[in-house]
Amino acid sequence: MPCPGRIGALRQAAGIRAPQAPNRRTCRGPTNTARMSHIYILPRYRTSKIDPCSAVKTTVPGVFYRSQFSANNLENSMSELLDRTVNRRQILASAAAGTVAISFGGKANASSGQIVVANWGGDWNDRTVQFFEAPIVEKGGYTVVRDLGLLDQRRTKLLASRRLPRGTIDVAHLDDASAFEMEAQGVLETVSADKIPNLKNILPQLKSATFVPWQYSGWVIGHNPDKLKDAPKSFADLWNPKYSGMIGLSDTHWYHHIEVAALKVGKSLENIDVEKVKAAMMDMKKATKPRIYPGHLQQEQGLKNEEILIGTNYKSRLLQFAAEGVRVVPTYPTEGAISIIFGLGIPKKAPNPEGANFYCNALLDPAGLASLVQKSFYSPANSKTVLPEAAQKEIAFSADEQKALHKRPHAWWLKNRSELLDFYNKEFKG
């Protein structure tokens, strides 16, 4: 019997005959894979046309998106089966019909010039397409398959790839904390300027053995310049009782609040004393009674409505707030800002490592970065990026500010995260 549901529809669109499992008359889901001779797990693809299986329409015509899927140890046998069954003509015919059945195999990726990129969605992805993927990567002869989703989903897929003969992702967009974790788990390949020439122009303080920095910002202090003439100049000022009731913090970024307390206690993010940091957090709660907002958007609304006059956030985010009409200006704290870096990682088992290196180099293109950061308000990681004078003054960090950036203590967080999250939720917020 033909396999019902989405998988059956995708097979029919690609002209693939459903294989028959021995002693079974129907094709079932992954829960029954142990007794099946052949398994297909086909990701959904979204196109500018509505996919009959997903009924989802995208705003980027002519490109394909891989939705969420689960990797497991059957990946290799599926890849080999589909490599034998699906040829190039079938894939092209399916793409024209608005549905695609595609193998996970590295051979298919390499021969077709395909690069599977795992990224965030929304404006983040749209700008990546606009300034880099379409004008550089795709014009370079590659097809970009976009696997869009949340960071935790990407991390799960990357960790799962360690068990597979071949991975499913060529390049993953990550932040520096996730990249550190993936490196510690042995997931990421070492990167070098030999294969990614633009790496030689990365700011020295951002460089990493397995992570390609792309754009960065710093955790700073924002305030309303109309309502607050004597604004905080340091993170330590967040403990000053004169600002009681004026401060708003983002719950999403609880770890940065912990790091701010560490800077107040020890002046650096090295050799952090957990108990002293906890005590400092409780002192802040008592002294200035900060409001806790769920995330960026709610904090922005609090600043806009003047419920709060002070808020810590990334400089880039505060500039976005200002661009949207909120009266807020960022101040670089005297202790130095806490860095946030967004960039790229190449899994060790990437199906198309050559394409992955090409992609990473393309995203460090100075002209593309100059266009991007004027939209995102992050600073470019490539030192050769030239911005218009006004944008340079507004967005970029000075040489002294770059030197004063504090790198996040990733190894310390791996050890203390659970304890501090429990403390933050139960005692600081409670």
mmCIF file of C-alpha atoms in Angstrom, residues 177-360:
data_model
loop_
_atom_site.group_PDB
_atom_site.id
_atom_site.type_symbol
_atom_site.label_atom_id
_atom_site.label_comp_id
_atom_site.label_asym_id
_atom_site.label_seq_id
_atom_site.Cartn_x
_atom_site.Cartn_y
_atom_site.Cartn_z
ATOM 1 C CA ALA A 177 28.073 30.910 23.915
ATOM 2 C CA SER A 178 26.524 28.145 21.805
ATOM 3 C CA ALA A 179 29.666 27.951 19.670
ATOM 4 C CA PHE A 180 31.748 27.419 22.812
ATOM 5 C CA GLU A 181 29.426 24.640 23.938
ATOM 6 C CA MET A 182 29.502 22.989 20.503
ATOM 7 C CA GLU A 183 33.302 23.177 20.475
ATOM 8 C CA ALA A 184 33.434 21.593 23.927
ATOM 9 C CA GLN A 185 31.236 18.763 22.619
ATOM 10 C CA GLY A 186 33.550 18.203 19.664
ATOM 11 C CA VAL A 187 30.971 19.234 17.063
ATOM 12 C CA LEU A 188 32.690 22.088 15.198
ATOM 13 C CA GLU A 189 35.483 22.035 12.656
ATOM 14 C CA THR A 190 38.549 24.245 13.062
ATOM 15 C CA VAL A 191 38.424 27.333 10.829
ATOM 16 C CA SER A 192 41.394 29.058 9.225
ATOM 17 C CA ALA A 193 42.227 31.917 6.887
ATOM 18 C CA ASP A 194 43.654 29.380 4.436
ATOM 19 C CA LYS A 195 40.110 28.270 3.644
ATOM 20 C CA ILE A 196 38.254 31.424 4.726
ATOM 21 C CA PRO A 197 40.498 34.323 3.572
ATOM 22 C CA ASN A 198 38.412 37.072 5.199
ATOM 23 C CA LEU A 199 39.192 35.606 8.623
ATOM 24 C CA LYS A 200 42.545 37.373 8.538
ATOM 25 C CA ASN A 201 40.705 40.684 8.968
ATOM 26 C CA ILE A 202 38.636 39.675 12.008
ATOM 27 C CA LEU A 203 39.144 41.864 15.075
ATOM 28 C CA PRO A 204 41.723 40.080 17.280
ATOM 29 C CA GLN A 205 39.571 40.106 20.427
ATOM 30 C CA LEU A 206 36.788 38.242 18.580
ATOM 31 C CA LYS A 207 38.842 35.409 17.095
ATOM 32 C CA SER A 208 38.149 31.771 17.907
ATOM 33 C CA ALA A 209 39.498 28.415 16.728
ATOM 34 C CA THR A 210 36.139 26.999 15.603
ATOM 35 C CA PHE A 211 33.844 30.039 15.325
ATOM 36 C CA VAL A 212 33.627 32.615 12.522
ATOM 37 C CA PRO A 213 32.634 35.979 14.108
ATOM 38 C CA TRP A 214 30.244 37.956 11.921
ATOM 39 C CA GLN A 215 28.728 40.850 13.894
ATOM 40 C CA TYR A 216 28.901 41.777 17.545
ATOM 41 C CA SER A 217 27.659 44.178 20.185
ATOM 42 C CA GLY A 218 28.023 44.825 23.893
ATOM 43 C CA TRP A 219 25.759 44.788 26.960
ATOM 44 C CA VAL A 220 25.524 48.432 28.053
ATOM 45 C CA ILE A 221 23.228 50.855 29.895
ATOM 46 C CA GLY A 222 20.408 52.778 28.232
ATOM 47 C CA HIS A 223 18.511 55.742 29.670
ATOM 48 C CA ASN A 224 15.900 58.345 28.762
ATOM 49 C CA PRO A 225 17.859 61.577 28.121
ATOM 50 C CA ASP A 226 14.783 63.788 28.520
ATOM 51 C CA LYS A 227 13.763 62.531 31.932
ATOM 52 C CA LEU A 228 17.110 61.643 33.461
ATOM 53 C CA LYS A 229 19.885 64.202 33.389
ATOM 54 C CA ASP A 230 22.111 62.424 35.920
ATOM 55 C CA ALA A 231 22.263 59.096 34.122
ATOM 56 C CA PRO A 232 24.168 55.997 35.275
ATOM 57 C CA LYS A 233 27.703 55.820 33.937
ATOM 58 C CA SER A 234 28.681 52.423 35.317
ATOM 59 C CA PHE A 235 27.076 49.078 36.029
ATOM 60 C CA ALA A 236 27.748 49.783 39.713
ATOM 61 C CA ASP A 237 25.273 52.691 39.497
ATOM 62 C CA LEU A 238 22.486 50.140 39.081
ATOM 63 C CA TRP A 239 22.845 49.569 42.836
ATOM 64 C CA ASN A 240 22.407 53.292 43.649
ATOM 65 C CA PRO A 241 19.157 53.823 45.612
ATOM 66 C CA LYS A 242 18.522 57.119 43.805
ATOM 67 C CA TYR A 243 17.525 55.045 40.769
ATOM 68 C CA SER A 244 15.060 52.950 42.744
ATOM 69 C CA GLY A 245 12.000 52.064 40.658
ATOM 70 C CA MET A 246 13.549 53.459 37.453
ATOM 71 C CA ILE A 247 15.373 50.356 36.202
ATOM 72 C CA GLY A 248 13.951 47.663 33.907
ATOM 73 C CA LEU A 249 15.661 44.333 33.205
ATOM 74 C CA SER A 250 14.923 41.688 30.562
ATOM 75 C CA ASP A 251 14.157 38.282 32.059
ATOM 76 C CA THR A 252 15.408 36.592 28.877
ATOM 77 C CA HIS A 253 18.901 37.904 29.589
ATOM 78 C CA TRP A 254 19.125 36.881 33.225
ATOM 79 C CA TYR A 255 22.702 35.629 32.673
ATOM 80 C CA HIS A 256 23.889 39.114 31.742
ATOM 81 C CA HIS A 257 22.493 40.476 35.016
ATOM 82 C CA ILE A 258 24.571 37.861 36.814
ATOM 83 C CA GLU A 259 27.637 38.951 34.828
ATOM 84 C CA VAL A 260 26.971 42.611 35.648
ATOM 85 C CA ALA A 261 26.940 41.676 39.334
ATOM 86 C CA ALA A 262 30.227 39.803 38.834
ATOM 87 C CA LEU A 263 31.799 42.941 37.344
ATOM 88 C CA LYS A 264 30.621 44.992 40.314
ATOM 89 C CA VAL A 265 32.087 42.472 42.748
ATOM 90 C CA GLY A 266 35.340 41.554 41.051
ATOM 91 C CA LYS A 267 35.913 44.072 38.225
ATOM 92 C CA SER A 268 36.305 41.215 35.719
ATOM 93 C CA LEU A 269 34.618 38.048 34.485
ATOM 94 C CA GLU A 270 37.469 35.813 35.609
ATOM 95 C CA ASN A 271 37.605 33.860 38.863
ATOM 96 C CA ILE A 272 33.988 34.714 39.684
ATOM 97 C CA ASP A 273 32.842 33.986 43.236
ATOM 98 C CA VAL A 274 29.340 32.540 42.929
ATOM 99 C CA GLU A 275 28.235 33.329 46.475
ATOM 100 C CA LYS A 276 29.435 36.940 46.289
ATOM 101 C CA VAL A 277 27.559 37.372 42.998
ATOM 102 C CA LYS A 278 24.369 36.017 44.561
ATOM 103 C CA ALA A 279 24.714 38.435 47.451
ATOM 104 C CA ALA A 280 25.276 41.348 45.057
ATOM 105 C CA MET A 281 22.142 40.431 43.106
ATOM 106 C CA MET A 282 20.076 40.462 46.278
ATOM 107 C CA ASP A 283 21.593 43.826 47.231
ATOM 108 C CA MET A 284 20.467 45.244 43.863
ATOM 109 C CA LYS A 285 16.978 43.893 44.383
ATOM 110 C CA LYS A 286 16.784 45.632 47.746
ATOM 111 C CA ALA A 287 18.442 48.904 46.706
ATOM 112 C CA THR A 288 16.806 49.729 43.360
ATOM 113 C CA LYS A 289 13.847 47.307 43.025
ATOM 114 C CA PRO A 290 14.256 46.715 39.282
ATOM 115 C CA ARG A 291 11.248 45.759 37.196
ATOM 116 C CA ILE A 292 11.580 42.439 35.382
ATOM 117 C CA TYR A 293 10.185 42.352 31.835
ATOM 118 C CA PRO A 294 9.783 39.077 29.914
ATOM 119 C CA GLY A 295 11.988 40.195 27.008
ATOM 120 C CA HIS A 296 13.149 42.897 24.605
ATOM 121 C CA LEU A 297 9.737 43.967 23.375
ATOM 122 C CA GLN A 298 8.253 44.454 26.821
ATOM 123 C CA GLN A 299 11.319 46.357 28.011
ATOM 124 C CA GLU A 300 11.078 48.577 24.941
ATOM 125 C CA GLN A 301 7.435 49.288 25.746
ATOM 126 C CA GLY A 302 8.355 50.105 29.342
ATOM 127 C CA LEU A 303 10.922 52.652 28.149
ATOM 128 C CA LYS A 304 8.491 54.082 25.626
ATOM 129 C CA ASN A 305 5.724 54.491 28.225
ATOM 130 C CA GLU A 306 8.254 55.853 30.747
ATOM 131 C CA GLU A 307 7.446 53.133 33.270
ATOM 132 C CA ILE A 308 11.222 52.911 33.491
ATOM 133 C CA LEU A 309 13.954 55.379 32.632
ATOM 134 C CA ILE A 310 16.923 52.990 32.666
ATOM 135 C CA GLY A 311 17.450 49.617 31.023
ATOM 136 C CA THR A 312 20.451 47.394 30.350
ATOM 137 C CA ASN A 313 20.599 45.789 26.934
ATOM 138 C CA TYR A 314 22.819 45.326 23.908
ATOM 139 C CA LYS A 315 23.909 48.590 22.341
ATOM 140 C CA SER A 316 22.495 47.318 19.048
ATOM 141 C CA ARG A 317 19.096 46.678 20.594
ATOM 142 C CA LEU A 318 18.967 50.079 22.280
ATOM 143 C CA LEU A 319 19.774 51.706 18.929
ATOM 144 C CA GLN A 320 16.919 49.718 17.392
ATOM 145 C CA PHE A 321 14.618 51.000 20.133
ATOM 146 C CA ALA A 322 15.707 54.557 19.337
ATOM 147 C CA ALA A 323 15.169 54.014 15.606
ATOM 148 C CA GLU A 324 11.598 52.942 16.428
ATOM 149 C CA GLY A 325 10.907 56.200 18.277
ATOM 150 C CA VAL A 326 11.820 55.339 21.876
ATOM 151 C CA ARG A 327 13.705 58.057 23.748
ATOM 152 C CA VAL A 328 16.740 56.097 24.842
ATOM 153 C CA VAL A 329 20.485 56.495 24.398
ATOM 154 C CA PRO A 330 23.172 53.889 25.139
ATOM 155 C CA THR A 331 26.041 54.592 27.541
ATOM 156 C CA TYR A 332 29.219 52.532 27.523
ATOM 157 C CA PRO A 333 29.785 51.520 31.191
ATOM 158 C CA THR A 334 33.054 52.456 32.865
ATOM 159 C CA GLU A 335 33.689 48.784 33.706
ATOM 160 C CA GLY A 336 33.515 47.860 30.016
ATOM 161 C CA ALA A 337 30.682 46.253 28.088
ATOM 162 C CA ILE A 338 29.935 42.514 28.000
ATOM 163 C CA SER A 339 30.296 41.184 24.478
ATOM 164 C CA ILE A 340 27.778 39.267 22.406
ATOM 165 C CA ILE A 341 29.051 37.788 19.144
ATOM 166 C CA PHE A 342 27.012 36.248 16.365
ATOM 167 C CA GLY A 343 28.701 34.144 13.758
ATOM 168 C CA LEU A 344 29.031 30.807 12.045
ATOM 169 C CA GLY A 345 30.151 27.283 12.817
ATOM 170 C CA ILE A 346 30.963 24.459 10.412
ATOM 171 C CA PRO A 347 30.119 20.983 11.759
ATOM 172 C CA LYS A 348 32.879 18.395 11.473
ATOM 173 C CA LYS A 349 30.532 16.174 9.485
ATOM 174 C CA ALA A 350 29.236 18.900 7.165
ATOM 175 C CA PRO A 351 28.140 17.318 3.858
ATOM 176 C CA ASN A 352 29.717 20.119 1.812
ATOM 177 C CA PRO A 353 32.723 21.588 3.700
ATOM 178 C CA GLU A 354 34.031 23.376 0.613
ATOM 179 C CA GLY A 355 30.707 25.143 0.188
ATOM 180 C CA ALA A 356 30.600 25.882 3.922
ATOM 181 C CA ASN A 357 33.963 27.670 3.759
ATOM 182 C CA PHE A 358 32.814 29.626 0.714
ATOM 183 C CA TYR A 359 29.649 30.644 2.569
ATOM 184 C CA CYS A 360 31.541 31.797 5.671
#
